[in-house]
Amino acid sequence: MTTPDPDPTRTPGIEPGRGVSPGETPPAEGGTYGISHPEPPAVGKGWGPMALVLIMVVVALVAIGLIAMVVVLIA
């Protein structure tokens, strides 16, 4: 088990001026870039034809309902 505050005279990599010799510390940034694997393709192609037909049917039913309410109010 190592102590939390080791003796600097016995710590490897420490130079006499309490500095660290070059190459003893890891680089600040990784040497790789980008992603490690390709991203999966996007799911689906957007709105399918069935969903668009269903939306148009609902809009038509709402429009018919509104027109019927206007006809009842006028008559």
PDB file of C-alpha atoms in Angstrom:
ATOM      1  CA  MET A   1       0.000   0.000   0.000  1.00  0.00           C
ATOM      2  CA  THR A   2       1.312   3.458  -0.889  1.00  0.00           C
ATOM      3  CA  THR A   3       1.123   6.404   1.416  1.00  0.00           C
ATOM      4  CA  PRO A   4      -0.995   9.402   0.374  1.00  0.00           C
ATOM      5  CA  ASP A   5       2.009  11.759   0.580  1.00  0.00           C
ATOM      6  CA  PRO A   6       5.175   9.868  -0.476  1.00  0.00           C
ATOM      7  CA  ASP A   7       8.634  11.056   0.366  1.00  0.00           C
ATOM      8  CA  PRO A   8       9.753  13.275  -2.559  1.00  0.00           C
ATOM      9  CA  THR A   9      13.346  12.074  -2.306  1.00  0.00           C
ATOM     10  CA  ARG A  10      12.221   8.514  -3.105  1.00  0.00           C
ATOM     11  CA  THR A  11       9.490   9.312  -5.645  1.00  0.00           C
ATOM     12  CA  PRO A  12      10.511   8.141  -9.152  1.00  0.00           C
ATOM     13  CA  GLY A  13      10.492  10.762 -11.892  1.00  0.00           C
ATOM     14  CA  ILE A  14      11.080  13.757  -9.604  1.00  0.00           C
ATOM     15  CA  GLU A  15      14.149  15.835 -10.419  1.00  0.00           C
ATOM     16  CA  PRO A  16      16.192  17.605  -7.755  1.00  0.00           C
ATOM     17  CA  GLY A  17      14.364  20.929  -8.230  1.00  0.00           C
ATOM     18  CA  ARG A  18      11.053  19.155  -7.439  1.00  0.00           C
ATOM     19  CA  GLY A  19      10.173  19.181 -11.122  1.00  0.00           C
ATOM     20  CA  VAL A  20       9.131  16.282 -13.275  1.00  0.00           C
ATOM     21  CA  SER A  21      11.378  15.029 -16.036  1.00  0.00           C
ATOM     22  CA  PRO A  22      10.010  15.156 -19.591  1.00  0.00           C
ATOM     23  CA  GLY A  23       8.024  12.069 -20.545  1.00  0.00           C
ATOM     24  CA  GLU A  24       7.030  11.180 -16.981  1.00  0.00           C
ATOM     25  CA  THR A  25       3.543  12.696 -17.221  1.00  0.00           C
ATOM     26  CA  PRO A  26       0.898  11.624 -19.724  1.00  0.00           C
ATOM     27  CA  PRO A  27       0.069  13.944 -22.627  1.00  0.00           C
ATOM     28  CA  ALA A  28      -2.622  16.570 -22.070  1.00  0.00           C
ATOM     29  CA  GLU A  29      -4.723  15.219 -24.949  1.00  0.00           C
ATOM     30  CA  GLY A  30      -5.157  11.847 -26.557  1.00  0.00           C
ATOM     31  CA  GLY A  31      -3.420  11.064 -29.794  1.00  0.00           C
ATOM     32  CA  THR A  32      -6.560   9.742 -31.446  1.00  0.00           C
ATOM     33  CA  TYR A  33      -9.424  11.699 -32.938  1.00  0.00           C
ATOM     34  CA  GLY A  34     -12.870  10.966 -34.289  1.00  0.00           C
ATOM     35  CA  ILE A  35     -15.161   8.197 -33.192  1.00  0.00           C
ATOM     36  CA  SER A  36     -14.092   4.642 -32.559  1.00  0.00           C
ATOM     37  CA  HIS A  37     -16.842   3.020 -34.627  1.00  0.00           C
ATOM     38  CA  PRO A  38     -19.276   4.224 -37.294  1.00  0.00           C
ATOM     39  CA  GLU A  39     -22.608   5.549 -36.080  1.00  0.00           C
ATOM     40  CA  PRO A  40     -25.687   3.443 -36.833  1.00  0.00           C
ATOM     41  CA  PRO A  41     -27.912   4.645 -39.684  1.00  0.00           C
ATOM     42  CA  ALA A  42     -30.875   6.859 -38.866  1.00  0.00           C
ATOM     43  CA  VAL A  43     -34.041   4.980 -38.002  1.00  0.00           C
ATOM     44  CA  GLY A  44     -36.766   5.168 -40.637  1.00  0.00           C
ATOM     45  CA  LYS A  45     -37.125   7.578 -43.508  1.00  0.00           C
ATOM     46  CA  GLY A  46     -39.413  10.090 -41.876  1.00  0.00           C
ATOM     47  CA  TRP A  47     -43.190  10.100 -42.291  1.00  0.00           C
ATOM     48  CA  GLY A  48     -44.529   6.943 -43.879  1.00  0.00           C
ATOM     49  CA  PRO A  49     -47.467   7.025 -46.298  1.00  0.00           C
ATOM     50  CA  MET A  50     -49.821   5.390 -43.764  1.00  0.00           C
ATOM     51  CA  ALA A  51     -49.199   8.083 -41.164  1.00  0.00           C
ATOM     52  CA  LEU A  52     -49.854  10.847 -43.717  1.00  0.00           C
ATOM     53  CA  VAL A  53     -53.123   9.216 -44.835  1.00  0.00           C
ATOM     54  CA  LEU A  54     -54.252   8.902 -41.212  1.00  0.00           C
ATOM     55  CA  ILE A  55     -53.497  12.583 -40.547  1.00  0.00           C
ATOM     56  CA  MET A  56     -55.417  13.642 -43.664  1.00  0.00           C
ATOM     57  CA  VAL A  57     -58.444  11.536 -42.597  1.00  0.00           C
ATOM     58  CA  VAL A  58     -58.459  13.128 -39.139  1.00  0.00           C
ATOM     59  CA  VAL A  59     -58.195  16.626 -40.644  1.00  0.00           C
ATOM     60  CA  ALA A  60     -61.062  15.839 -43.052  1.00  0.00           C
ATOM     61  CA  LEU A  61     -63.276  14.574 -40.204  1.00  0.00           C
ATOM     62  CA  VAL A  62     -62.594  17.695 -38.133  1.00  0.00           C
ATOM     63  CA  ALA A  63     -63.362  19.913 -41.137  1.00  0.00           C
ATOM     64  CA  ILE A  64     -66.625  18.036 -41.796  1.00  0.00           C
ATOM     65  CA  GLY A  65     -67.571  18.416 -38.126  1.00  0.00           C
ATOM     66  CA  LEU A  66     -66.890  22.160 -38.156  1.00  0.00           C
ATOM     67  CA  ILE A  67     -68.870  22.665 -41.373  1.00  0.00           C
ATOM     68  CA  ALA A  68     -71.785  20.678 -39.868  1.00  0.00           C
ATOM     69  CA  MET A  69     -71.758  22.888 -36.746  1.00  0.00           C
ATOM     70  CA  VAL A  70     -71.845  26.032 -38.891  1.00  0.00           C
ATOM     71  CA  VAL A  71     -74.771  24.649 -40.948  1.00  0.00           C
ATOM     72  CA  VAL A  72     -76.719  23.809 -37.758  1.00  0.00           C
ATOM     73  CA  LEU A  73     -76.097  27.291 -36.311  1.00  0.00           C
ATOM     74  CA  ILE A  74     -77.236  29.049 -39.505  1.00  0.00           C
ATOM     75  CA  ALA A  75     -80.364  26.902 -40.028  1.00  0.00           C
TER      76      ALA A  75
END
